[in-house]
Short mmCIF file of C-alpha atoms in Angstrom, two decimals:
data_model
loop_
_atom_site.label_atom_id
_atom_site.label_comp_id
_atom_site.label_asym_id
_atom_site.label_seq_id
_atom_site.Cartn_x
_atom_site.Cartn_y
_atom_site.Cartn_z
CA MET A 1 147.13 126.80 -20.83
CA LYS A 2 150.47 125.01 -19.59
CA ASN A 3 152.40 126.25 -22.59
CA ILE A 4 151.28 129.69 -21.99
CA VAL A 5 152.60 129.30 -18.38
CA GLU A 6 155.72 127.62 -19.65
CA HIS A 7 156.22 130.26 -22.20
CA PHE A 8 155.83 133.71 -19.70
CA ALA A 9 157.84 131.83 -17.21
CA PHE A 10 160.58 132.06 -19.47
CA ILE A 11 159.82 135.23 -20.64
CA LEU A 12 160.18 136.55 -17.15
CA VAL A 13 163.21 134.17 -16.33
CA PHE A 14 165.64 135.96 -19.16
CA LEU A 15 164.11 139.05 -18.01
CA PHE A 16 165.61 138.73 -14.59
CA LEU A 17 168.98 137.85 -16.43
CA GLU A 18 168.89 140.87 -18.62
CA ALA A 19 167.59 143.31 -16.04
CA ALA A 20 169.10 142.24 -12.74
CA VAL A 21 172.02 140.46 -13.79
CA LEU A 22 173.84 140.95 -16.74
CA SER A 23 173.32 144.44 -16.78
CA ASN A 24 174.71 144.76 -12.84
CA ILE A 25 178.09 143.25 -14.47
CA THR A 26 180.10 146.42 -15.18
CA PHE A 27 183.07 145.42 -17.05
CA PHE A 28 180.50 144.64 -20.20
CA PRO A 29 180.29 147.24 -22.58
CA VAL A 30 177.10 145.93 -24.17
CA LEU A 31 174.75 143.10 -23.39
CA PRO A 32 172.85 139.91 -25.53
CA ASP A 33 169.14 140.77 -25.99
CA PHE A 34 168.34 137.21 -24.82
CA LEU A 35 164.47 138.02 -24.72
CA LEU A 36 164.77 139.62 -28.63
CA ILE A 37 166.59 136.31 -29.70
CA LEU A 38 163.32 134.59 -27.97
CA THR A 39 161.12 136.30 -29.70
CA LEU A 40 162.80 135.61 -32.67
CA TYR A 41 162.53 131.60 -31.85
CA ALA A 42 159.17 131.42 -31.13
CA GLY A 43 158.27 133.42 -34.43
CA LEU A 44 160.49 131.70 -36.23
CA ASN A 45 159.86 127.69 -34.60
CA GLN A 46 155.89 128.71 -34.78
CA ASP A 47 154.24 131.48 -36.39
CA CYS A 48 153.26 134.98 -36.86
CA ILE A 49 151.42 134.82 -33.96
CA ALA A 50 153.78 133.29 -31.17
CA GLY A 51 155.93 135.83 -32.45
CA GLU A 52 154.11 138.78 -32.09
CA THR A 53 152.51 137.80 -28.94
CA ASN A 54 156.36 137.10 -27.54
CA GLY A 55 157.99 139.83 -28.46
CA PHE A 56 154.68 142.48 -27.21
CA VAL A 57 154.37 140.78 -23.68
CA SER A 58 158.20 140.03 -22.96
CA GLY A 59 158.78 144.37 -24.49
CA LEU A 60 156.43 144.96 -22.77
CA LEU A 61 157.39 143.77 -19.51
CA LEU A 62 160.85 145.76 -20.72
CA ASP A 63 159.29 149.10 -20.68
CA PHE A 64 158.46 148.67 -17.16
CA LEU A 65 161.92 147.32 -15.82
CA SER A 66 163.43 150.47 -18.01
CA ALA A 67 163.44 154.23 -18.39
CA SER A 68 162.01 154.15 -22.12
CA PRO A 69 158.66 155.38 -23.29
CA LEU A 70 155.53 152.58 -21.45
CA GLY A 71 155.50 150.21 -25.25
CA LEU A 72 158.66 151.01 -26.37
CA ASN A 73 159.64 148.05 -26.63
CA GLY A 74 156.32 146.10 -26.39
CA VAL A 75 156.19 147.60 -30.54
CA ILE A 76 158.86 147.38 -31.73
CA ARG A 77 159.10 143.45 -30.53
CA THR A 78 155.77 142.93 -31.76
CA LEU A 79 157.33 143.88 -35.47
CA ILE A 80 160.28 141.58 -34.58
CA GLY A 81 158.25 138.77 -33.81
CA PHE A 82 155.73 138.95 -36.76
CA LEU A 83 158.54 139.13 -39.46
CA SER A 84 159.70 136.75 -37.40
CA GLY A 85 156.95 134.39 -37.70
CA ILE A 86 156.17 135.36 -41.47
CA PHE A 87 158.75 133.53 -42.18
CA SER A 88 158.87 130.59 -39.71
CA GLN A 89 159.15 127.11 -40.64
CA THR A 90 160.58 128.17 -44.14
CA ILE A 91 164.33 128.58 -42.53
CA ASN A 92 166.80 125.99 -41.18
CA ILE A 93 166.70 127.40 -38.25
CA SER A 94 169.45 124.21 -36.95
CA GLY A 95 172.44 125.26 -38.31
CA PHE A 96 174.91 127.92 -36.89
CA PHE A 97 175.48 130.80 -39.78
CA ILE A 98 171.87 131.16 -40.66
CA PRO A 99 170.74 132.16 -36.57
CA CYS A 100 174.02 134.13 -36.66
CA LEU A 101 172.50 136.35 -39.52
CA ILE A 102 168.51 136.02 -38.28
CA GLY A 103 170.06 137.49 -34.60
CA GLY A 104 172.41 140.37 -36.67
CA LEU A 105 169.43 141.26 -38.53
CA ALA A 106 167.04 141.59 -36.01
CA THR A 107 169.56 143.80 -34.19
CA LEU A 108 169.90 146.14 -36.49
CA ILE A 109 166.40 146.26 -37.35
CA LYS A 110 165.33 146.39 -33.58
CA ALA A 111 167.88 149.60 -33.81
CA LEU A 112 166.68 150.96 -37.31
CA LEU A 113 162.98 151.19 -35.21
CA THR A 114 163.60 152.98 -32.58
CA GLY A 115 165.68 155.46 -34.30
CA PHE A 116 162.69 155.80 -36.30
CA THR A 117 160.53 156.12 -33.34
CA ALA A 118 162.92 158.52 -32.39
CA PHE A 119 162.07 160.57 -35.07
CA PHE A 120 158.47 161.41 -33.69
CA PHE A 121 159.75 161.12 -29.87
CA PRO A 122 163.46 163.17 -30.28
CA ASN A 123 163.99 163.88 -26.62
CA ALA A 124 161.82 160.70 -24.92
CA VAL A 125 163.67 157.72 -26.31
CA TYR A 126 167.18 157.00 -26.85
CA THR A 127 168.66 155.85 -29.86
CA TYR A 128 171.04 153.81 -31.80
CA ASP A 129 173.81 155.98 -33.38
CA ILE A 130 174.85 153.79 -36.38
CA ILE A 131 179.06 154.21 -36.51
CA SER A 132 178.87 153.96 -32.98
CA PRO A 133 180.84 151.05 -31.93
CA LEU A 134 178.24 150.23 -29.13
CA LEU A 135 175.52 149.47 -31.88
CA TRP A 136 178.17 146.52 -33.74
CA GLN A 137 179.18 145.19 -30.83
CA GLU A 138 175.72 144.21 -29.54
CA THR A 139 175.09 142.88 -32.67
CA LEU A 140 177.73 140.76 -32.74
CA CYS A 141 176.46 140.06 -29.27
CA ASN A 142 173.59 138.97 -30.61
CA MET A 143 174.83 137.07 -33.15
CA VAL A 144 177.27 135.04 -30.95
CA PHE A 145 174.22 133.47 -28.63
CA THR A 146 171.31 133.39 -31.26
CA PRO A 147 172.71 129.69 -32.07
CA ILE A 148 173.40 129.14 -28.90
CA LEU A 149 170.16 129.85 -27.98
CA PHE A 150 168.58 128.19 -30.72
CA GLN A 151 170.00 125.06 -29.92
CA PHE A 152 168.61 125.60 -25.82
CA PHE A 153 165.24 126.53 -27.07
CA ARG A 154 165.40 123.18 -29.05
CA HIS A 155 165.24 121.21 -25.47
CA PHE A 156 161.68 122.49 -24.64
CA SER A 157 158.45 120.73 -26.06
CA PHE A 158 156.26 123.67 -25.31
CA PHE A 159 158.90 125.55 -28.55
CA GLU A 160 157.60 122.51 -30.89
CA PRO A 161 156.10 123.77 -34.42
CA GLY A 162 152.61 124.03 -34.93
CA GLU A 163 151.92 124.58 -30.21
CA ARG A 164 150.43 127.20 -29.42
CA ALA A 165 153.05 128.82 -26.87
CA LEU A 166 152.01 133.04 -25.00
#
């Protein structure tokens, strides 16, 4: 139970940081997706269930704070959490380059899933344009922050492999 509360508090801190602090800094063209990186780490370091649950909870909370349809981010991040959990304990995430690639790939998967959803709901979902510099800037930003945050998350005991988190 303690792990769940600690993990939920972590999600809330990063949600607040993304939605309230970083989004109000006007000179950033894009923002790092800390909640996506947290979902990746939970899935890769623990298992599919931890990645899915983290993705669902963080995505649903993000939906409440954004203008996106309720459940959109929850579903997309649940799928990304599941995909990262498939590779739990098989990919070495302690280095620099592999986490960079994982962060970039997850951002592109998020853009692809958002575009797929927008096909069915064209007026309700903001999509990424594949040739837009903003998509590639966000991808690069997530690639830079993923290894940094992975090293940061390593210092918390509730992220230990085999432990059940949120």
